[in-house]
mmCIF file of C-alpha atoms in Angstrom:
data_model
loop_
_atom_site.group_PDB
_atom_site.id
_atom_site.type_symbol
_atom_site.label_atom_id
_atom_site.label_comp_id
_atom_site.label_asym_id
_atom_site.label_seq_id
_atom_site.Cartn_x
_atom_site.Cartn_y
_atom_site.Cartn_z
ATOM 1 C CA UNK A 1 223.091 204.260 -81.281
ATOM 2 C CA UNK A 2 219.730 205.860 -81.512
ATOM 3 C CA UNK A 3 218.960 207.552 -84.589
ATOM 4 C CA UNK A 4 216.702 210.880 -84.476
ATOM 5 C CA UNK A 5 215.442 213.656 -86.735
ATOM 6 C CA UNK A 6 213.337 216.570 -87.101
ATOM 7 C CA UNK A 7 209.804 216.110 -87.978
ATOM 8 C CA UNK A 8 208.672 217.206 -91.113
ATOM 9 C CA UNK A 9 204.904 219.746 -90.575
ATOM 10 C CA UNK A 10 203.124 217.152 -92.848
ATOM 11 C CA UNK A 11 203.526 214.570 -90.100
ATOM 12 C CA UNK A 12 201.265 216.401 -87.474
ATOM 13 C CA UNK A 13 198.613 214.526 -87.690
ATOM 14 C CA UNK A 14 200.697 211.201 -87.121
ATOM 15 C CA UNK A 15 202.509 213.052 -84.165
ATOM 16 C CA UNK A 16 199.447 213.917 -82.656
ATOM 17 C CA UNK A 17 198.100 210.434 -83.025
ATOM 18 C CA UNK A 18 201.829 209.153 -81.373
ATOM 19 C CA UNK A 19 200.982 211.721 -78.239
ATOM 20 C CA UNK A 20 197.729 210.895 -77.369
ATOM 21 C CA UNK A 21 198.630 207.538 -77.379
ATOM 22 C CA UNK A 22 201.802 208.057 -75.244
ATOM 23 C CA UNK A 23 199.864 210.032 -72.870
ATOM 24 C CA UNK A 24 196.860 207.909 -72.304
ATOM 25 C CA UNK A 25 197.106 208.064 -68.621
ATOM 26 C CA UNK A 26 198.717 211.249 -67.570
ATOM 27 C CA UNK A 27 197.288 213.207 -64.737
ATOM 28 C CA UNK A 28 197.482 216.257 -65.901
ATOM 29 C CA UNK A 29 195.591 216.003 -69.343
ATOM 30 C CA UNK A 30 193.223 213.061 -67.514
ATOM 31 C CA UNK A 31 192.517 216.137 -65.119
ATOM 32 C CA UNK A 32 190.874 218.386 -67.893
ATOM 33 C CA UNK A 33 190.152 216.237 -71.068
ATOM 34 C CA UNK A 34 186.765 215.133 -72.570
ATOM 35 C CA UNK A 35 186.945 211.607 -70.680
ATOM 36 C CA UNK A 36 184.342 210.318 -73.330
ATOM 37 C CA UNK A 37 186.356 211.147 -76.556
ATOM 38 C CA UNK A 38 189.518 211.617 -74.289
ATOM 39 C CA UNK A 39 191.876 210.021 -77.556
ATOM 40 C CA UNK A 40 190.531 212.951 -80.165
ATOM 41 C CA UNK A 41 190.487 215.817 -77.766
ATOM 42 C CA UNK A 42 194.020 214.787 -76.914
ATOM 43 C CA UNK A 43 194.737 214.787 -80.535
ATOM 44 C CA UNK A 44 193.281 218.246 -80.470
ATOM 45 C CA UNK A 45 195.031 219.426 -77.411
ATOM 46 C CA UNK A 46 198.280 218.515 -79.452
ATOM 47 C CA UNK A 47 197.905 219.876 -82.548
ATOM 48 C CA UNK A 48 198.540 223.864 -81.878
ATOM 49 C CA UNK A 49 201.801 223.039 -79.609
ATOM 50 C CA UNK A 50 203.179 220.863 -82.414
ATOM 51 C CA UNK A 51 201.983 223.976 -85.052
ATOM 52 C CA UNK A 52 203.876 226.213 -82.500
ATOM 53 C CA UNK A 53 206.777 223.556 -82.387
ATOM 54 C CA UNK A 54 207.551 222.260 -85.929
ATOM 55 C CA UNK A 55 208.707 225.428 -88.061
ATOM 56 C CA UNK A 56 210.998 225.908 -85.533
ATOM 57 C CA UNK A 57 212.826 222.223 -85.934
ATOM 58 C CA UNK A 58 211.886 221.809 -81.975
ATOM 59 C CA UNK A 59 210.123 218.254 -82.736
ATOM 60 C CA UNK A 60 212.211 215.299 -82.814
ATOM 61 C CA UNK A 61 211.553 211.490 -83.577
ATOM 62 C CA UNK A 62 213.303 208.414 -83.483
ATOM 63 C CA UNK A 63 213.793 206.822 -86.788
ATOM 64 C CA UNK A 64 210.635 203.773 -85.756
ATOM 65 C CA UNK A 65 208.279 206.972 -85.346
ATOM 66 C CA UNK A 66 207.804 205.703 -81.497
ATOM 67 C CA UNK A 67 208.889 208.706 -79.800
ATOM 68 C CA UNK A 68 209.310 212.317 -79.854
ATOM 69 C CA UNK A 69 210.232 215.202 -78.015
ATOM 70 C CA UNK A 70 208.666 219.017 -78.717
ATOM 71 C CA UNK A 71 211.237 221.552 -78.048
ATOM 72 C CA UNK A 72 210.733 225.160 -78.027
ATOM 73 C CA UNK A 73 214.284 226.793 -78.459
ATOM 74 C CA UNK A 74 215.036 230.367 -77.109
ATOM 75 C CA UNK A 75 213.871 232.401 -79.769
ATOM 76 C CA UNK A 76 210.392 230.727 -80.599
ATOM 77 C CA UNK A 77 209.230 231.283 -77.598
ATOM 78 C CA UNK A 78 206.808 234.718 -77.040
ATOM 79 C CA UNK A 79 207.787 236.582 -74.126
ATOM 80 C CA UNK A 80 204.408 236.152 -72.533
ATOM 81 C CA UNK A 81 204.581 232.062 -71.723
ATOM 82 C CA UNK A 82 205.722 230.259 -74.526
ATOM 83 C CA UNK A 83 204.281 227.550 -76.090
ATOM 84 C CA UNK A 84 200.794 228.246 -73.640
ATOM 85 C CA UNK A 85 200.894 231.859 -74.286
ATOM 86 C CA UNK A 86 198.525 231.204 -77.180
ATOM 87 C CA UNK A 87 196.236 228.739 -76.806
ATOM 88 C CA UNK A 88 193.609 230.328 -74.835
ATOM 89 C CA UNK A 89 191.195 230.261 -77.856
ATOM 90 C CA UNK A 90 187.096 229.238 -76.961
ATOM 91 C CA UNK A 91 186.441 227.323 -79.762
ATOM 92 C CA UNK A 92 189.613 225.199 -79.610
ATOM 93 C CA UNK A 93 188.992 224.657 -76.070
ATOM 94 C CA UNK A 94 185.715 223.404 -76.343
ATOM 95 C CA UNK A 95 186.860 220.556 -78.754
ATOM 96 C CA UNK A 96 189.419 219.620 -75.773
ATOM 97 C CA UNK A 97 187.166 219.735 -72.806
ATOM 98 C CA UNK A 98 183.591 219.123 -71.664
ATOM 99 C CA UNK A 99 181.909 222.124 -70.399
ATOM 100 C CA UNK A 100 182.015 221.037 -67.005
ATOM 101 C CA UNK A 101 185.928 221.015 -67.377
ATOM 102 C CA UNK A 102 186.608 223.799 -69.124
ATOM 103 C CA UNK A 103 187.716 225.807 -66.168
ATOM 104 C CA UNK A 104 190.468 223.078 -65.476
ATOM 105 C CA UNK A 105 191.584 223.869 -69.051
ATOM 106 C CA UNK A 106 192.162 227.511 -68.512
ATOM 107 C CA UNK A 107 193.683 226.768 -65.203
ATOM 108 C CA UNK A 108 196.333 224.710 -67.118
ATOM 109 C CA UNK A 109 196.992 227.319 -69.529
ATOM 110 C CA UNK A 110 197.036 230.123 -66.983
ATOM 111 C CA UNK A 111 199.323 228.225 -64.914
ATOM 112 C CA UNK A 112 201.609 227.394 -67.194
ATOM 113 C CA UNK A 113 201.966 230.545 -68.719
ATOM 114 C CA UNK A 114 202.555 232.356 -65.506
ATOM 115 C CA UNK A 115 205.398 229.515 -64.252
ATOM 116 C CA UNK A 116 207.161 229.893 -67.740
ATOM 117 C CA UNK A 117 210.559 231.647 -67.056
ATOM 118 C CA UNK A 118 211.024 235.358 -68.332
ATOM 119 C CA UNK A 119 215.014 234.082 -68.788
ATOM 120 C CA UNK A 120 215.455 232.615 -72.628
ATOM 121 C CA UNK A 121 215.992 228.812 -72.787
ATOM 122 C CA UNK A 122 215.293 225.837 -73.919
ATOM 123 C CA UNK A 123 212.148 224.308 -73.053
ATOM 124 C CA UNK A 124 211.201 220.611 -72.960
ATOM 125 C CA UNK A 125 207.589 220.952 -73.354
ATOM 126 C CA UNK A 126 206.569 216.929 -73.989
ATOM 127 C CA UNK A 127 208.423 213.815 -74.133
ATOM 128 C CA UNK A 128 206.306 211.004 -75.368
ATOM 129 C CA UNK A 129 207.201 207.228 -76.256
ATOM 130 C CA UNK A 130 205.028 204.637 -77.034
ATOM 131 C CA UNK A 131 204.205 201.984 -74.644
ATOM 132 C CA UNK A 132 205.944 199.011 -76.744
ATOM 133 C CA UNK A 133 209.317 201.049 -77.000
ATOM 134 C CA UNK A 134 209.414 202.037 -73.542
ATOM 135 C CA UNK A 135 212.737 201.459 -71.616
ATOM 136 C CA UNK A 136 214.867 201.068 -74.818
ATOM 137 C CA UNK A 137 216.730 204.851 -74.168
ATOM 138 C CA UNK A 138 214.816 206.572 -77.346
ATOM 139 C CA UNK A 139 213.117 209.829 -74.725
ATOM 140 C CA UNK A 140 217.033 209.398 -73.438
ATOM 141 C CA UNK A 141 218.653 210.406 -76.639
ATOM 142 C CA UNK A 142 215.954 212.864 -77.891
ATOM 143 C CA UNK A 143 216.453 214.707 -74.478
ATOM 144 C CA UNK A 144 220.822 214.483 -74.494
ATOM 145 C CA UNK A 145 220.445 215.811 -78.352
ATOM 146 C CA UNK A 146 218.956 218.928 -77.437
ATOM 147 C CA UNK A 147 220.579 219.618 -74.266
ATOM 148 C CA UNK A 148 223.935 218.892 -76.069
ATOM 149 C CA UNK A 149 222.931 221.941 -78.433
ATOM 150 C CA UNK A 150 221.778 224.185 -75.758
ATOM 151 C CA UNK A 151 225.046 223.755 -74.009
ATOM 152 C CA UNK A 152 226.579 224.488 -77.311
ATOM 153 C CA UNK A 153 224.622 227.762 -77.254
ATOM 154 C CA UNK A 154 225.168 228.400 -73.087
ATOM 155 C CA UNK A 155 221.818 228.188 -72.941
ATOM 156 C CA UNK A 156 219.711 227.076 -70.197
ATOM 157 C CA UNK A 157 216.808 224.897 -70.216
ATOM 158 C CA UNK A 158 213.297 224.028 -68.611
ATOM 159 C CA UNK A 159 210.135 221.781 -67.911
ATOM 160 C CA UNK A 160 207.453 220.903 -65.968
ATOM 161 C CA UNK A 161 206.345 217.453 -65.375
ATOM 162 C CA UNK A 162 203.276 216.390 -62.500
ATOM 163 C CA UNK A 163 204.919 212.849 -62.747
ATOM 164 C CA UNK A 164 206.686 213.062 -59.294
ATOM 165 C CA UNK A 165 208.322 209.814 -60.334
ATOM 166 C CA UNK A 166 210.111 211.434 -63.161
ATOM 167 C CA UNK A 167 212.026 214.196 -61.129
ATOM 168 C CA UNK A 168 214.924 211.559 -60.693
ATOM 169 C CA UNK A 169 214.893 210.852 -64.311
ATOM 170 C CA UNK A 170 215.275 214.117 -65.367
ATOM 171 C CA UNK A 171 217.947 214.849 -62.584
ATOM 172 C CA UNK A 172 220.097 212.562 -64.269
ATOM 173 C CA UNK A 173 220.424 215.265 -67.500
ATOM 174 C CA UNK A 174 221.326 217.638 -65.196
ATOM 175 C CA UNK A 175 217.886 219.466 -64.314
ATOM 176 C CA UNK A 176 217.481 220.496 -60.546
ATOM 177 C CA UNK A 177 214.066 220.650 -59.133
ATOM 178 C CA UNK A 178 213.801 224.580 -58.540
ATOM 179 C CA UNK A 179 210.003 224.390 -56.685
ATOM 180 C CA UNK A 180 206.597 223.368 -57.452
ATOM 181 C CA UNK A 181 203.216 224.440 -58.592
ATOM 182 C CA UNK A 182 199.770 223.377 -57.420
ATOM 183 C CA UNK A 183 196.726 223.648 -60.236
ATOM 184 C CA UNK A 184 194.080 225.245 -58.537
ATOM 185 C CA UNK A 185 190.508 223.110 -57.624
ATOM 186 C CA UNK A 186 192.326 220.056 -56.456
ATOM 187 C CA UNK A 187 194.429 219.292 -59.687
ATOM 188 C CA UNK A 188 198.290 218.183 -60.427
ATOM 189 C CA UNK A 189 200.951 219.403 -58.749
ATOM 190 C CA UNK A 190 203.335 220.705 -61.796
ATOM 191 C CA UNK A 191 207.583 219.607 -60.467
ATOM 192 C CA UNK A 192 209.422 222.831 -62.001
ATOM 193 C CA UNK A 193 213.170 222.034 -63.055
ATOM 194 C CA UNK A 194 215.596 224.144 -64.489
ATOM 195 C CA UNK A 195 218.691 223.468 -65.761
ATOM 196 C CA UNK A 196 222.041 225.319 -66.474
ATOM 197 C CA UNK A 197 224.352 225.079 -69.877
ATOM 198 C CA UNK A 198 227.335 222.596 -69.096
ATOM 199 C CA UNK A 199 230.650 223.806 -70.099
ATOM 200 C CA UNK A 200 232.335 221.693 -72.980
#
């Protein structure tokens, strides 16, 4: 049985490192992050996302700190786009993307705000497992525990993924593919997935 807990705010730096390593080959991050200092840029990218979720208990980690899920509960999401709404900060963006990729980061933020559901929901912002721990069911356990809470509250859930191979994985939890969003300038395609709450 996989155990998990809420991550603490004082673990934010370690969490950012975990996420940066887990998303080392992510196609969306590859599209806009600084290529020469990608690891550091990724940590900077995840820092405000973690800061947004940690106070609400929305960041869950496994017992060995090998996997984490970033959820925003319904009450924690600003009406204008959830976790992405406050990220349009020029100084932060310059730390993340080189000048040639600045417009790509802007496009990711703008698109993410546009596709975020108007309806209140649990939002799975990111789910990550370190390479050595994959295939052990850690991500599945982190997803299932929050979906159980969402069901108890009769709340839907939402996520987007650029990895088409993961669509089937999320469908096993009751998510349905509801549409796609194409990032501009030849960027990746985001698959939009929605899950209605399941009755007891």
